[in-house]
N, CA and C of each residue as an Amber inpcrd file, in Angstrom:
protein
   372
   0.8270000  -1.1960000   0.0000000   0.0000000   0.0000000   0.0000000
   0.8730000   1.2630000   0.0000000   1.6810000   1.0340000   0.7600000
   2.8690000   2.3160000   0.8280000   3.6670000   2.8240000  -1.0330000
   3.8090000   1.6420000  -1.8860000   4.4260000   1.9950000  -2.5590000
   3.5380000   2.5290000  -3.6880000   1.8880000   2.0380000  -3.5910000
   1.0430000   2.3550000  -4.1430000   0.2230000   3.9240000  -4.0080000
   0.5310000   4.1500000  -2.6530000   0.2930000   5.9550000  -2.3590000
   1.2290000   6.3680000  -2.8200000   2.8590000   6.2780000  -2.2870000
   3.5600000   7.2960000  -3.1170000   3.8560000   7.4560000  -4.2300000
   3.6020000   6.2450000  -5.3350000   3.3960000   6.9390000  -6.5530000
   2.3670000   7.7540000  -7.0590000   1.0420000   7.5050000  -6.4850000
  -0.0080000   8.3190000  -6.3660000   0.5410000   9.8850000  -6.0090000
   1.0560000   9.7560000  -4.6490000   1.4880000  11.2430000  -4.5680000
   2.1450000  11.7000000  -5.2990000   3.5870000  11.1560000  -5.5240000
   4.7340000  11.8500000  -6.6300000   4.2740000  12.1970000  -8.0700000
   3.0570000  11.5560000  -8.8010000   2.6500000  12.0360000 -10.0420000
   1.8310000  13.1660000  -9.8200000   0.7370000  12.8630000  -8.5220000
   0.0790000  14.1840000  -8.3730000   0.5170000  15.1760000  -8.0010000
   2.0200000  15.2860000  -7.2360000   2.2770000  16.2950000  -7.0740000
   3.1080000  17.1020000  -8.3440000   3.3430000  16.3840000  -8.9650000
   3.8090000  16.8510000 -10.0800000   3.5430000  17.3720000 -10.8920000
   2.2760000  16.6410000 -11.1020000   1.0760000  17.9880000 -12.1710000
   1.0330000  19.3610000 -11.1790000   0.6510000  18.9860000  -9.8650000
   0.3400000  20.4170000  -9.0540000   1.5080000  21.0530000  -9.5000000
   2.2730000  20.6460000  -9.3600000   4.2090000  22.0480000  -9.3990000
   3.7120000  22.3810000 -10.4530000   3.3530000  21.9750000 -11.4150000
   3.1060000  22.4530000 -13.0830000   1.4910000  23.8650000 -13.1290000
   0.5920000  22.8800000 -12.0160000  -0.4290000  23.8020000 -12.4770000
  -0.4690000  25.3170000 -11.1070000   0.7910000  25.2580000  -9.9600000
   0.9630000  26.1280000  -9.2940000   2.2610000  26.9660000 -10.0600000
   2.1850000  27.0060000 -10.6410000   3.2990000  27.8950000 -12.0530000
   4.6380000  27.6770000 -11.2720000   5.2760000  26.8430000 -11.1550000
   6.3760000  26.6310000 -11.0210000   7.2300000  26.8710000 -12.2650000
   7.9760000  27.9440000 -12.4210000   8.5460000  28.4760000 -13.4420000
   9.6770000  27.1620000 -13.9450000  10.6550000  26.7640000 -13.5420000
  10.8610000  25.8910000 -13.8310000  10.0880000  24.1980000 -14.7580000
   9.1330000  23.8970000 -14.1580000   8.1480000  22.8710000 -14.3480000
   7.5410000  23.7140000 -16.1930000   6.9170000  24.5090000 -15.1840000
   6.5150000  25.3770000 -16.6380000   6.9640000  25.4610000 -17.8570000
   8.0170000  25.9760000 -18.1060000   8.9640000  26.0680000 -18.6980000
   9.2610000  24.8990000 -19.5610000   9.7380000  23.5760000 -18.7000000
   9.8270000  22.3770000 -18.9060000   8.6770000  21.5930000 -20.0010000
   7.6990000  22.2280000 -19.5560000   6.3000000  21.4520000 -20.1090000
   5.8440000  22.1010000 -21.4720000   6.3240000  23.3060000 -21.1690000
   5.4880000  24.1760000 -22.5000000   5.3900000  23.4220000 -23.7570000
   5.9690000  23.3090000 -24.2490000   6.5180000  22.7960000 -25.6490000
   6.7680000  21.4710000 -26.0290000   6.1010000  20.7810000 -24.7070000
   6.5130000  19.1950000 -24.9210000   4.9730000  18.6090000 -25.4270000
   5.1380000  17.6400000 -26.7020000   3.7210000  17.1740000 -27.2280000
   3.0950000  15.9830000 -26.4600000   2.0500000  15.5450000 -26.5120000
   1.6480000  14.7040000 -25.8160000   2.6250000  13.3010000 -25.4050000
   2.5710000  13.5730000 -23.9190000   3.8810000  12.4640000 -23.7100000
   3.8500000  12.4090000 -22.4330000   3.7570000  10.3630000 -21.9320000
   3.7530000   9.7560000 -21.3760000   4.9070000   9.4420000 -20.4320000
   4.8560000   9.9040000 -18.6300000   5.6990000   9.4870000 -17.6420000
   5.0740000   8.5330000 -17.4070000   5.4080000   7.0220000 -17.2780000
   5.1030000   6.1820000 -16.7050000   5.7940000   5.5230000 -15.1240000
   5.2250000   5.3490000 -14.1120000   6.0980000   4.4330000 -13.0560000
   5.2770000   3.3500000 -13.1930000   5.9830000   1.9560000 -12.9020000
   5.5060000   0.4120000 -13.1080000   5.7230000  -0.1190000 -12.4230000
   5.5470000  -0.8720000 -11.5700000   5.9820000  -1.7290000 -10.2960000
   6.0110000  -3.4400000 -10.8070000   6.4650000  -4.2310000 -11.5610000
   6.4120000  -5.0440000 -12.5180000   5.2080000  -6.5920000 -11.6750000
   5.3620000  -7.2340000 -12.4680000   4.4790000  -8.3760000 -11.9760000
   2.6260000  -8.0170000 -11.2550000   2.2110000  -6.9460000 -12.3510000
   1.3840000  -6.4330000 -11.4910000   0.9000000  -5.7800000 -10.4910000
   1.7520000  -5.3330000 -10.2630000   2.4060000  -4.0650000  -8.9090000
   1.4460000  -3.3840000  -9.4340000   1.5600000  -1.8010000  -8.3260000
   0.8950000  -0.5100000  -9.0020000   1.6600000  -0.1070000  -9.3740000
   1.0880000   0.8950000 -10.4850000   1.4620000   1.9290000 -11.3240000
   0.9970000   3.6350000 -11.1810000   1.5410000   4.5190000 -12.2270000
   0.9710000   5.6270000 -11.9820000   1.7160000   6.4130000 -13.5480000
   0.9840000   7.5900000 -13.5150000   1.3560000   8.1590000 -14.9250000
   1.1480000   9.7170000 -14.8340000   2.1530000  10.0730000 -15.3310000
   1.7320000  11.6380000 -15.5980000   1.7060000  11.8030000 -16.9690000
   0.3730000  12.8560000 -17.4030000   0.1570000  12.9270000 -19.0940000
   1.0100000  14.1160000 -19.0710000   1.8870000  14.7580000 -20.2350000
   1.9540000  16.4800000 -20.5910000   1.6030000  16.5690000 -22.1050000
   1.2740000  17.7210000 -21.6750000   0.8900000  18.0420000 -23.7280000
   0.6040000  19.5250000 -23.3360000   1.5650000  19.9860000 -24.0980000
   1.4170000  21.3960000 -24.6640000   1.3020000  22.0970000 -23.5740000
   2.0610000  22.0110000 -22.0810000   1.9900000  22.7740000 -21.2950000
   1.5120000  22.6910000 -19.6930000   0.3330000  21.3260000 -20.6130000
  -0.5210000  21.0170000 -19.4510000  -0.2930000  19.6240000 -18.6860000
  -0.3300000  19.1150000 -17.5860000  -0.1450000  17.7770000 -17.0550000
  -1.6060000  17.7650000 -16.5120000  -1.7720000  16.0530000 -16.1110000
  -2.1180000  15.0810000 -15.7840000  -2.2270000  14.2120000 -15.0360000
  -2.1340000  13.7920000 -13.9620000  -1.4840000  12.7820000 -12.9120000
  -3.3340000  11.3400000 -13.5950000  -2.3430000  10.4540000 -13.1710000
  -3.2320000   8.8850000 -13.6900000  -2.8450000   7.9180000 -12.4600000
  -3.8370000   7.0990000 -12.4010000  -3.1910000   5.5990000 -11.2160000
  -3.4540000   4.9080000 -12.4760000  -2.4680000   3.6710000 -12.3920000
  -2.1650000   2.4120000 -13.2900000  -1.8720000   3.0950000 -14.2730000
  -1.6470000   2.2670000 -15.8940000  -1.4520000   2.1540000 -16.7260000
  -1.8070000   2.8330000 -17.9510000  -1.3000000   3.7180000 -18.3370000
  -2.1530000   4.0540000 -18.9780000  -1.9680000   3.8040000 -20.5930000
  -3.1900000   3.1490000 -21.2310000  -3.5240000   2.2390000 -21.9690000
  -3.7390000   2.9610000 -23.5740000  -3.4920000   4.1300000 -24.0710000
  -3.4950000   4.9840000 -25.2900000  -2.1630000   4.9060000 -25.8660000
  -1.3930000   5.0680000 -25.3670000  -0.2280000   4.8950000 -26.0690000
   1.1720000   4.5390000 -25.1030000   2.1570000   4.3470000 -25.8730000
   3.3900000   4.0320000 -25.3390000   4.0370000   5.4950000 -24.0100000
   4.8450000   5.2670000 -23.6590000   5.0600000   5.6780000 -22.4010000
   6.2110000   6.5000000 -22.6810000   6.5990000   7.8210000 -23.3900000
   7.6060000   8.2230000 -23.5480000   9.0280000   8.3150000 -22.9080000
   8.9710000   8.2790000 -21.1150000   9.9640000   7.7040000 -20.1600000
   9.2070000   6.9350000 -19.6700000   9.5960000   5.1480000 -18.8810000
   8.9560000   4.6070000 -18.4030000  10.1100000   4.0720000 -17.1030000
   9.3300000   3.8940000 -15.8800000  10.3560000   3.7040000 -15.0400000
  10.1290000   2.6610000 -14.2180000  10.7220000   1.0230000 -14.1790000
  10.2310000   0.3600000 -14.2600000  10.8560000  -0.1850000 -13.0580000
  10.2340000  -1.1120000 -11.8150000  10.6340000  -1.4410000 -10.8990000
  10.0160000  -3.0960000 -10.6890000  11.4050000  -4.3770000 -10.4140000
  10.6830000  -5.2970000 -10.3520000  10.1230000  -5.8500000  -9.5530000
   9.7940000  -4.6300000  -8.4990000   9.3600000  -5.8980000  -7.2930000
   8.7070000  -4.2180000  -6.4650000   8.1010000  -4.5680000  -5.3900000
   7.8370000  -4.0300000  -4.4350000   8.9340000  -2.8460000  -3.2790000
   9.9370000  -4.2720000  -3.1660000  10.7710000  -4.1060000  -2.2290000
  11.9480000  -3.0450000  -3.0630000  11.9390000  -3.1230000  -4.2020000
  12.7420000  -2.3100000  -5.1330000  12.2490000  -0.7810000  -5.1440000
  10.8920000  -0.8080000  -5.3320000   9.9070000   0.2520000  -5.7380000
  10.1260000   1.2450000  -3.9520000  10.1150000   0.7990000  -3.2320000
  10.1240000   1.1950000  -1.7300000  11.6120000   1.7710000  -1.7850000
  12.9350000   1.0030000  -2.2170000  13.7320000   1.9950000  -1.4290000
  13.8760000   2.7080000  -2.4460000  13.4690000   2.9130000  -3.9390000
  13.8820000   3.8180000  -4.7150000  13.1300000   5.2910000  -4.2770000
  11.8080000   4.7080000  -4.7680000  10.7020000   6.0750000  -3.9960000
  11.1590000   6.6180000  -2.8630000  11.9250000   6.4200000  -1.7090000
  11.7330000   6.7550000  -0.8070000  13.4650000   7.0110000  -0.4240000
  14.2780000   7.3350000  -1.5480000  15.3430000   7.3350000  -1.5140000
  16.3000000   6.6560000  -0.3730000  15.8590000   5.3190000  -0.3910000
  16.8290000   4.7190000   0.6260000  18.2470000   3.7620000  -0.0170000
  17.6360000   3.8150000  -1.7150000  18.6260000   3.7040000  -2.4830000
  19.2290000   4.6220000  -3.6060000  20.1280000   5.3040000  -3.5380000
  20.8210000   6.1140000  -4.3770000  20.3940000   5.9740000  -5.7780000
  19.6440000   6.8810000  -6.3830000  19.6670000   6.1110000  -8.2390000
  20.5780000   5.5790000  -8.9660000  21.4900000   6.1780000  -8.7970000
  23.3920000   5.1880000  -9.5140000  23.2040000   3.9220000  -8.9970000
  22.9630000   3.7690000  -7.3950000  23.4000000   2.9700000  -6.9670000
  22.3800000   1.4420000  -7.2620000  20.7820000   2.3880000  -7.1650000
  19.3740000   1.0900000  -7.9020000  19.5650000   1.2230000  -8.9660000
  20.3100000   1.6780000 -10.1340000  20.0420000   1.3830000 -11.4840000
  21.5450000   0.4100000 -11.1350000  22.6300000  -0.0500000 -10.7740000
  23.6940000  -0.7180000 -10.9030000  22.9260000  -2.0000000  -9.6340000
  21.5120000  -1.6940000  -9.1350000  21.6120000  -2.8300000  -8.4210000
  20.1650000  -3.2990000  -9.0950000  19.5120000  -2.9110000 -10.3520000
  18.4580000  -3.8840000 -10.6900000  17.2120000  -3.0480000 -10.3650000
  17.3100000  -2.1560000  -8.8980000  16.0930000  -2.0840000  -8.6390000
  15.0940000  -0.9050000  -9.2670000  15.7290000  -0.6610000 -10.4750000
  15.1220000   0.6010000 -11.3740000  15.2530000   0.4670000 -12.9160000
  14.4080000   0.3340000 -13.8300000  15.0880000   0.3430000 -15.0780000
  14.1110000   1.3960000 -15.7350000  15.4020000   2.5270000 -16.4540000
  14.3980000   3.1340000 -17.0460000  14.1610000   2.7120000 -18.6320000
  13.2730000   2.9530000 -19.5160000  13.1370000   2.9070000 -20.8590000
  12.7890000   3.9380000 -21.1080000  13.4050000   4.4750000 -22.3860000
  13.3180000   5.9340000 -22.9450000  13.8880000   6.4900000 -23.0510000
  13.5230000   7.9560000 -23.0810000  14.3570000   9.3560000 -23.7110000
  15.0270000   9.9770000 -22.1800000  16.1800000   9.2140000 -22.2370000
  17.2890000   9.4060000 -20.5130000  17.3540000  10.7900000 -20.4330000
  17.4190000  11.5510000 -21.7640000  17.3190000  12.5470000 -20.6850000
  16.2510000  13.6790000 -20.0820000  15.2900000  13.6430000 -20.4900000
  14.0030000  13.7280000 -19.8810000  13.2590000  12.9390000 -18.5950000
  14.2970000  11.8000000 -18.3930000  14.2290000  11.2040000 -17.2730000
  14.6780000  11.6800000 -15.9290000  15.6750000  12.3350000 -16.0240000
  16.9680000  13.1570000 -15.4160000  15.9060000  14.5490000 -15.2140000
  15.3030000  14.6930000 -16.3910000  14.7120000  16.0190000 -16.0640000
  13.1490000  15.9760000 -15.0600000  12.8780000  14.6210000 -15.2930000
  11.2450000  14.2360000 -13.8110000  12.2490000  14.3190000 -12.5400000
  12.8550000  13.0880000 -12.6820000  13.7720000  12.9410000 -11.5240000
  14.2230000  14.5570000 -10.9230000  15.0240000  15.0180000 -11.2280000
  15.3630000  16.7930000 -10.4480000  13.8150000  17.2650000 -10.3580000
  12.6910000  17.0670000 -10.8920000  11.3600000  17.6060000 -10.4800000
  10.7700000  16.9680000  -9.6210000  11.0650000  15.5450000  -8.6870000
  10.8790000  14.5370000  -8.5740000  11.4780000  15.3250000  -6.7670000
  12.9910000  15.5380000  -7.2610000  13.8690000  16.3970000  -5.9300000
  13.4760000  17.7250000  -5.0100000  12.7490000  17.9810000  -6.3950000
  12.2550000  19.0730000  -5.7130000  11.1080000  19.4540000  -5.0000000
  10.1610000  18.4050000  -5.1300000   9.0160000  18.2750000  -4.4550000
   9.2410000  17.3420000  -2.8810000  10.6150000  17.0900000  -2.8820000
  11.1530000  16.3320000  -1.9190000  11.5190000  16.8790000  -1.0440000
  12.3440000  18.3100000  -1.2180000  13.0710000  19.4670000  -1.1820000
  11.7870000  20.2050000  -0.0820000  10.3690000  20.4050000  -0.8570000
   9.7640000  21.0330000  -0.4640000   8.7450000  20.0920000   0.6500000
   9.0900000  18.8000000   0.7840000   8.1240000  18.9030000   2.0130000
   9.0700000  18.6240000   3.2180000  10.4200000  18.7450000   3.1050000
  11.2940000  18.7370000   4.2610000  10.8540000  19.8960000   4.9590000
């Protein structure tokens, strides 16, 4: 259940940074065409999705089923999905240990992730 709220939270908060004009986020989004963040928790795990298009985001639970997933970030297990979300494993350190795989455009990945930090940033 834990790993299933915080992806819930981390996508929703993500649209919010976008629709509370976070100049940064903003910025980021303007110009990007319809395109799919996916998180996956594999073997049927939960999932979660953020839509953007043209400025605007989205937050989704599960899968979302229209098209392919422009970054997708894929976790095989539970126990993987927990220390990544919750940074108890370094990203260098879960992508060299299995417990993260991304597919896609890396560096737009790099660019959720630092948006990802900063909503992290802000509830310290």
């Amino acid at each position: 259940v834990k790993v299933k709220l915080t992806l819930y939270m981390i996508t929703s908060a993500l649209s919010q940074l976008n629709r509370c004009r976070n100049p940064k986020m903003v910025d980021w989004t303007k110009n990007q065409p319809d395109r799919i963040y996916q998180w996956t928790v594999q073997e049927g795990g939960p999932a979660a999705y953020l839509r953007i298009k043209a400025g605007k985001t989205k937050s989704g639970r599960g899968v979302y089923k229209r098209k392919s997933p422009f970054v997708h970030m894929l976790f095989p297990d539970i126990k993987s999905a927990f220390m990544v979300l919750t940074n108890q494993a370094p990203l260098v350190e879960a992508v060299a240990k299995g417990f993260v795989v991304t597919e896609g455009a890396m560096e737009y990945s790099k660019d959720i992730g630092g948006f990802m930090q900063t909503i992290e940033a802000m509830l310290k």
